[in-house]
mmCIF file with all atom_site columns, C-alpha atoms in Angstrom:
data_model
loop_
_atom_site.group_PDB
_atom_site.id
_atom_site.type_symbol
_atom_site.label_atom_id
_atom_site.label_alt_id
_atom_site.label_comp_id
_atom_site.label_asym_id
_atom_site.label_entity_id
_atom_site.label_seq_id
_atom_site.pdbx_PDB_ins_code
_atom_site.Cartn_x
_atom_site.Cartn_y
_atom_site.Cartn_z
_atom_site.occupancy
_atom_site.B_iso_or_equiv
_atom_site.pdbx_formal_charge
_atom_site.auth_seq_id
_atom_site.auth_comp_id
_atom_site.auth_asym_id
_atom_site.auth_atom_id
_atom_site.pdbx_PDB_model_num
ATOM 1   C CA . UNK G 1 1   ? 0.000   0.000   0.000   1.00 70.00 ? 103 UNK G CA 1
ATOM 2   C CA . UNK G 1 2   ? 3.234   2.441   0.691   1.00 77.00 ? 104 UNK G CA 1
ATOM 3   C CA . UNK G 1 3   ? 3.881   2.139   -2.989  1.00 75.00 ? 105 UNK G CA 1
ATOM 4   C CA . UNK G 1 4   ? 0.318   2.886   -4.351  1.00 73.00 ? 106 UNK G CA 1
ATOM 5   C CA . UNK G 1 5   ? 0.027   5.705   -1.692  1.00 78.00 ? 107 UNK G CA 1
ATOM 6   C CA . UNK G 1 6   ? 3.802   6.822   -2.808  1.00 83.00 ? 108 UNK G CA 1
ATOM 7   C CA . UNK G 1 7   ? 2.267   6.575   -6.874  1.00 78.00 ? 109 UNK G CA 1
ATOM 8   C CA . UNK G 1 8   ? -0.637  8.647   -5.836  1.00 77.00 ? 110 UNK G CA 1
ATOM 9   C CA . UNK G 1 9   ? 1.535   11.256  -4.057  1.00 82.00 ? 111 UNK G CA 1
ATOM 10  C CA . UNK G 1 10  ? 3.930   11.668  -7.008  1.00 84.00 ? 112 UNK G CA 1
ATOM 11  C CA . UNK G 1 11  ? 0.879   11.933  -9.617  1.00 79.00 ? 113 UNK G CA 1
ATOM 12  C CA . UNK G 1 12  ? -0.495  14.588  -7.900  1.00 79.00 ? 114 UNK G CA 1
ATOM 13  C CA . UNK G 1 13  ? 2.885   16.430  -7.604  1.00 84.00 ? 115 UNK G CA 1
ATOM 14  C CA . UNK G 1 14  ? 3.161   16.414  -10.691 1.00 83.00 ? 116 UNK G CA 1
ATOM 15  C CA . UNK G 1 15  ? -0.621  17.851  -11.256 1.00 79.00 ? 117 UNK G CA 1
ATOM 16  C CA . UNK G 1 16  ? 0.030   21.002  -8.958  1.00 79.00 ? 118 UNK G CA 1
ATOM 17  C CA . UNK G 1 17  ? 3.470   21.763  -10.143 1.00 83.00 ? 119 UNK G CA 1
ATOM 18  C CA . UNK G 1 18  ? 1.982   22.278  -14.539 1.00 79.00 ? 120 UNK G CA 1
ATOM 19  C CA . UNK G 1 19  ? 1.481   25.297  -15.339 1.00 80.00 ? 121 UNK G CA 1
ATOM 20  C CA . UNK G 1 20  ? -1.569  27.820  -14.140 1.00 78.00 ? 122 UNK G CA 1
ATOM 21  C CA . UNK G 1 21  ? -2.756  27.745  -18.022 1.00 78.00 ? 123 UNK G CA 1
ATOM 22  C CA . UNK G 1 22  ? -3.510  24.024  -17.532 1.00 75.00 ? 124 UNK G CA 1
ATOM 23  C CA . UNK G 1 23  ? -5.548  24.648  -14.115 1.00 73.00 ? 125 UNK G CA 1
ATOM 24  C CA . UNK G 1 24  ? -7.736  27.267  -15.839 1.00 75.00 ? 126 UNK G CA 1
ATOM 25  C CA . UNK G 1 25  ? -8.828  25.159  -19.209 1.00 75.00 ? 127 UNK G CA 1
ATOM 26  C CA . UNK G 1 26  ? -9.165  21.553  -17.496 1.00 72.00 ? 128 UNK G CA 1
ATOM 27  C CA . UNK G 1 27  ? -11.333 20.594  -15.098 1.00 72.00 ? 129 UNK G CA 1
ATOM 28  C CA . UNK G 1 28  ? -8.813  18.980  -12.287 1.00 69.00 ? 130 UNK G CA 1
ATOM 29  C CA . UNK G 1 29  ? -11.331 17.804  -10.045 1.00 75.00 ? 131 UNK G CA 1
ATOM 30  C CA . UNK G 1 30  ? -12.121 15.436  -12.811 1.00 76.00 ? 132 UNK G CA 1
ATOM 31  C CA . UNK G 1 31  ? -8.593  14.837  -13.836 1.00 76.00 ? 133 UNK G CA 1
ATOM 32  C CA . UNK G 1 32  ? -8.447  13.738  -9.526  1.00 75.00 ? 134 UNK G CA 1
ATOM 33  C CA . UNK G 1 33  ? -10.934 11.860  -10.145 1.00 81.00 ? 135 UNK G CA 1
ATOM 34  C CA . UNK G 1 34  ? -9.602  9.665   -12.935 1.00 79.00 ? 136 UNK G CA 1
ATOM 35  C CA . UNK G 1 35  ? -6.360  9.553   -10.968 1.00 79.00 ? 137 UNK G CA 1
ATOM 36  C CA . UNK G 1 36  ? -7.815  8.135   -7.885  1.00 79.00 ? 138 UNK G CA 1
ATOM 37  C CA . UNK G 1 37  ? -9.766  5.475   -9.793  1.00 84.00 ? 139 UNK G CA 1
ATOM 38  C CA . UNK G 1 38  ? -6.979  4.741   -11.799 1.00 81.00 ? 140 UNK G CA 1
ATOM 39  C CA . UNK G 1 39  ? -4.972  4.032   -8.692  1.00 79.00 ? 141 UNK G CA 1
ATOM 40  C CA . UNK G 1 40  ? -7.354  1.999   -7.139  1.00 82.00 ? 142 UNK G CA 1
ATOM 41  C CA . UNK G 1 41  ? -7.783  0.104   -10.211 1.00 84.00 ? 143 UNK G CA 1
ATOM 42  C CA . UNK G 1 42  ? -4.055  -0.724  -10.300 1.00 83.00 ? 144 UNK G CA 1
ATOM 43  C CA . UNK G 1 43  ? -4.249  -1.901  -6.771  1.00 84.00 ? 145 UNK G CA 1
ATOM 44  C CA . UNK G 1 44  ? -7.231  -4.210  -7.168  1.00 87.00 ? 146 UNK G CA 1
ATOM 45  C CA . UNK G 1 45  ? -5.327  -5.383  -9.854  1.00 86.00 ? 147 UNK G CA 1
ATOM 46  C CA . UNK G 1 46  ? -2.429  -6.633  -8.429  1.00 86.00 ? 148 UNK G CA 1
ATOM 47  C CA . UNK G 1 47  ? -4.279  -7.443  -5.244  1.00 87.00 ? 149 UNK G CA 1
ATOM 48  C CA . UNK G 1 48  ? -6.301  -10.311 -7.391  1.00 88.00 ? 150 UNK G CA 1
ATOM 49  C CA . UNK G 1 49  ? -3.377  -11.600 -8.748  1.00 86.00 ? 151 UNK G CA 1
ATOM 50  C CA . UNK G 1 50  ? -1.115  -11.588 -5.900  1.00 88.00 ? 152 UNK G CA 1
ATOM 51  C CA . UNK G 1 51  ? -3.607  -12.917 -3.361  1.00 90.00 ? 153 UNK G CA 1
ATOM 52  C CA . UNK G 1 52  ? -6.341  -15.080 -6.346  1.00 87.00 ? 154 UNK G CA 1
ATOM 53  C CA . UNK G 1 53  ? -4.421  -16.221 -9.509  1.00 86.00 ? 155 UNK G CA 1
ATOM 54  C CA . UNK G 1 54  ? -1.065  -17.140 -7.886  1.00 91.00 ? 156 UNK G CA 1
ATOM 55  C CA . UNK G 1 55  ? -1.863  -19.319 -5.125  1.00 92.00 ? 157 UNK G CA 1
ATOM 56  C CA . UNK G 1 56  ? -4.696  -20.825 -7.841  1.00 88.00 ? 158 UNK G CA 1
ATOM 57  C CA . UNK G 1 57  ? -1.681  -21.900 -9.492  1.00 89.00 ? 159 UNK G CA 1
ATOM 58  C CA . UNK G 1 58  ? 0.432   -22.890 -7.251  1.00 93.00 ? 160 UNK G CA 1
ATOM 59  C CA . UNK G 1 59  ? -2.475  -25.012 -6.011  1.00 92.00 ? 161 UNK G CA 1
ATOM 60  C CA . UNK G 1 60  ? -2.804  -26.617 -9.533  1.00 90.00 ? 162 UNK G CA 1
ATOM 61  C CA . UNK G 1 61  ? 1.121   -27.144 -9.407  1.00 93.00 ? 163 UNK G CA 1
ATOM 62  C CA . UNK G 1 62  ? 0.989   -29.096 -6.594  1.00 94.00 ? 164 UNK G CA 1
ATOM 63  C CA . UNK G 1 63  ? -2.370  -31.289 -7.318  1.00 92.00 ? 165 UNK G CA 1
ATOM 64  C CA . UNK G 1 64  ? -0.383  -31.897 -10.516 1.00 93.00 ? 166 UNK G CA 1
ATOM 65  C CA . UNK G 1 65  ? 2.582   -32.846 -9.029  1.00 93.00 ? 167 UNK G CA 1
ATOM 66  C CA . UNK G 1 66  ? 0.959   -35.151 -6.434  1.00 94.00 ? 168 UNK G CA 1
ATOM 67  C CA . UNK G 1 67  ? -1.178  -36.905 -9.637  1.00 93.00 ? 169 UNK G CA 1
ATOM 68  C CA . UNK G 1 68  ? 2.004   -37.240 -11.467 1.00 93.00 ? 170 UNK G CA 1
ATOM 69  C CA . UNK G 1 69  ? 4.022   -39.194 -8.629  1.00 93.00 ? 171 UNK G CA 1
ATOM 70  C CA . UNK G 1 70  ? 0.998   -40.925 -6.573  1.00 94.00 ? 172 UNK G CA 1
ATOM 71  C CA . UNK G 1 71  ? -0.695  -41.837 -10.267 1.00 92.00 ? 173 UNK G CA 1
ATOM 72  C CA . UNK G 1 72  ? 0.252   -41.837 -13.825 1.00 90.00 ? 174 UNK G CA 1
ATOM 73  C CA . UNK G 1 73  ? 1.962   -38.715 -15.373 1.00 93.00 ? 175 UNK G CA 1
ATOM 74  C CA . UNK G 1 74  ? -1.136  -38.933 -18.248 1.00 93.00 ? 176 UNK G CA 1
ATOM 75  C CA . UNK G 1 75  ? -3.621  -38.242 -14.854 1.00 92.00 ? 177 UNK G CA 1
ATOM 76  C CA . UNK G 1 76  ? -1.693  -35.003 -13.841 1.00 93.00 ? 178 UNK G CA 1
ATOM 77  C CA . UNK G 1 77  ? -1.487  -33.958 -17.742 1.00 93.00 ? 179 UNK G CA 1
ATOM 78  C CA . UNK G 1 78  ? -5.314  -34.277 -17.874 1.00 93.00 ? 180 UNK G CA 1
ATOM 79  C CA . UNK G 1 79  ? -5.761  -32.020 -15.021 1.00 92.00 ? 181 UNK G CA 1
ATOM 80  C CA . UNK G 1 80  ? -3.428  -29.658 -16.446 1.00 92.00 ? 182 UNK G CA 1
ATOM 81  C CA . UNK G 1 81  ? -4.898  -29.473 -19.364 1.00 93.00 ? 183 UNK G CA 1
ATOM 82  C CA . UNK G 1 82  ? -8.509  -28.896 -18.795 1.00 93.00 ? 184 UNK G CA 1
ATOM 83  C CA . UNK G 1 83  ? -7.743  -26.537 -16.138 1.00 89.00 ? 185 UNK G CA 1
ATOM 84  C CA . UNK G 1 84  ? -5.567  -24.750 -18.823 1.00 88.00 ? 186 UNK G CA 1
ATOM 85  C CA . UNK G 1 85  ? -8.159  -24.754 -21.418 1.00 91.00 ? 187 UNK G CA 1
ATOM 86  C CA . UNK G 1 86  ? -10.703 -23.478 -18.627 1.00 88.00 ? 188 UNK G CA 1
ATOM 87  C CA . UNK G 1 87  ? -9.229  -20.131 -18.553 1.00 84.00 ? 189 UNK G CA 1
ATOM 88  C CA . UNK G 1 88  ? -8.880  -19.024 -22.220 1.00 88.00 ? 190 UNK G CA 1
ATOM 89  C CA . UNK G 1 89  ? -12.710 -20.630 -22.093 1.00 90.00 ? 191 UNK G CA 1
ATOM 90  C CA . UNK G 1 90  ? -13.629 -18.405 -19.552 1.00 87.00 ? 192 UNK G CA 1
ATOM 91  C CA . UNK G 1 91  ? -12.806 -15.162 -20.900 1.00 85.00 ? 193 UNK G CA 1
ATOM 92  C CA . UNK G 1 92  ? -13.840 -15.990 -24.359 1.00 89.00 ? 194 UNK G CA 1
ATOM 93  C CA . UNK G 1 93  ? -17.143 -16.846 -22.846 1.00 86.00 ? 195 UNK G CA 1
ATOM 94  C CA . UNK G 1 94  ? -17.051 -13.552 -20.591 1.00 82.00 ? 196 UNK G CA 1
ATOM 95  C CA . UNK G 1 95  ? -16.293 -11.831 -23.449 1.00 82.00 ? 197 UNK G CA 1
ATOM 96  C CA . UNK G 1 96  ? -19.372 -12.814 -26.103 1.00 81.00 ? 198 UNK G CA 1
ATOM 97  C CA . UNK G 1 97  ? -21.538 -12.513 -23.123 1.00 74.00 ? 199 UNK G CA 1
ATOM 98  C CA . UNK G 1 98  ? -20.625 -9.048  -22.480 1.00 70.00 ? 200 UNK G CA 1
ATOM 99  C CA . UNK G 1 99  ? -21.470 -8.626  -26.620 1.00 72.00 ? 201 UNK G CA 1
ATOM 100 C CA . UNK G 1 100 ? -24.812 -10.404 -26.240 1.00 66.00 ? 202 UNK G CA 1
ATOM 101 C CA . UNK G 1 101 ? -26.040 -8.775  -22.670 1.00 59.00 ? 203 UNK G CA 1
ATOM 102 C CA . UNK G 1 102 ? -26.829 -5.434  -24.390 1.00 62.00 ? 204 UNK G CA 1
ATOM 103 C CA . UNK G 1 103 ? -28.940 -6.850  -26.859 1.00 60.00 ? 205 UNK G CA 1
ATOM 104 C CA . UNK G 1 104 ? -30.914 -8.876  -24.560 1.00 58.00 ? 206 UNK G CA 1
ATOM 105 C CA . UNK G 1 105 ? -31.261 -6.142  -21.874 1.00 62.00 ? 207 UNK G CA 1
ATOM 106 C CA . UNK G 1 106 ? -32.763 -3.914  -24.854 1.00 60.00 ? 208 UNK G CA 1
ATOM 107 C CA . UNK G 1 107 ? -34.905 -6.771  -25.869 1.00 62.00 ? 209 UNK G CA 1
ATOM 108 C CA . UNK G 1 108 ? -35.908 -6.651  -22.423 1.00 64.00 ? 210 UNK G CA 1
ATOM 109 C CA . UNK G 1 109 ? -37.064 -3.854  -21.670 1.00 62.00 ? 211 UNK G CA 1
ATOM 110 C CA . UNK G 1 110 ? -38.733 -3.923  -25.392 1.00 63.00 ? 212 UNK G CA 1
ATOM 111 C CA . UNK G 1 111 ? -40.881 -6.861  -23.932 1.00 63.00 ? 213 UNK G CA 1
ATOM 112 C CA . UNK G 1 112 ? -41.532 -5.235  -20.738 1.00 65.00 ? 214 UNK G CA 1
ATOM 113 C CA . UNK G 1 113 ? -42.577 -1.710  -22.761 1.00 64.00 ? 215 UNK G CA 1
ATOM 114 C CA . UNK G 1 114 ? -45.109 -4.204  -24.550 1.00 65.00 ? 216 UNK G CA 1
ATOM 115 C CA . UNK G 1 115 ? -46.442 -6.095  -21.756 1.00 62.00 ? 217 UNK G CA 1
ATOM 116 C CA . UNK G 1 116 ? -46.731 -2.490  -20.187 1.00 66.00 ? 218 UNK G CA 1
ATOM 117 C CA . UNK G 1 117 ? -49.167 -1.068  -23.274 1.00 63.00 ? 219 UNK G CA 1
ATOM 118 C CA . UNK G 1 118 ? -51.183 -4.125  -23.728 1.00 62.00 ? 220 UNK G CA 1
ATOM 119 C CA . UNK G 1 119 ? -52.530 -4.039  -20.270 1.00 57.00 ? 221 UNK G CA 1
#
């Protein structure tokens, strides 16, 4: 947190000390604004992968390990591969659905507009 805090600190520095010309033709409370939830976004970031995605592999590591010398090494290459084709799945999946979800939530509320009139 020292090091996001120090980032945020230095940004902002940086902010006061431009020129008085730059003050008067942006808006900075929306240029603080962007920095703050670009630093928080940067720090959620590496908060998921230091405390979700590593240990998830590590974890996955180990089971494979432990399938490779308790069981055959085709048990543990299995495992490794389905859970390695589960993430590019995942976020290709994510991905269309984020595509499609506009179109059904306008759909949506077309039906519901509908429904509303006829009764």
């Amino acid at each position: 947190q020292a090091a996001f805090c120090r980032i945020s600190c230095d940004v902002f520095k940086h902010l006061l000390a431009l020129d008085l010309n730059f003050h008067v033709h942006r808006k900075t409370g929306q240029i603080m604004r962007i920095l703050d939830r670009g630093t928080s976004s940067i720090q959620d970031t590496v908060s998921i992968v230091l405390f979700n995605v590593i240990p998830q592999m590590i974890d996955v590591l180990v089971a494979c390990t432990y399938l490779a010398t308790r069981m055959q090494l085709w048990v543990a290459g299995i495992v490794m591969v389905t859970v390695s084709s589960y993430i590019p799945l995942t976020i290709i999946i994510t991905e269309r659905r984020g595509k499609v979800s506009p179109e059904l939530t306008w759909s949506g509320v077309l039906l519901a507009c509908c429904v509303i009139q006829r009764y």
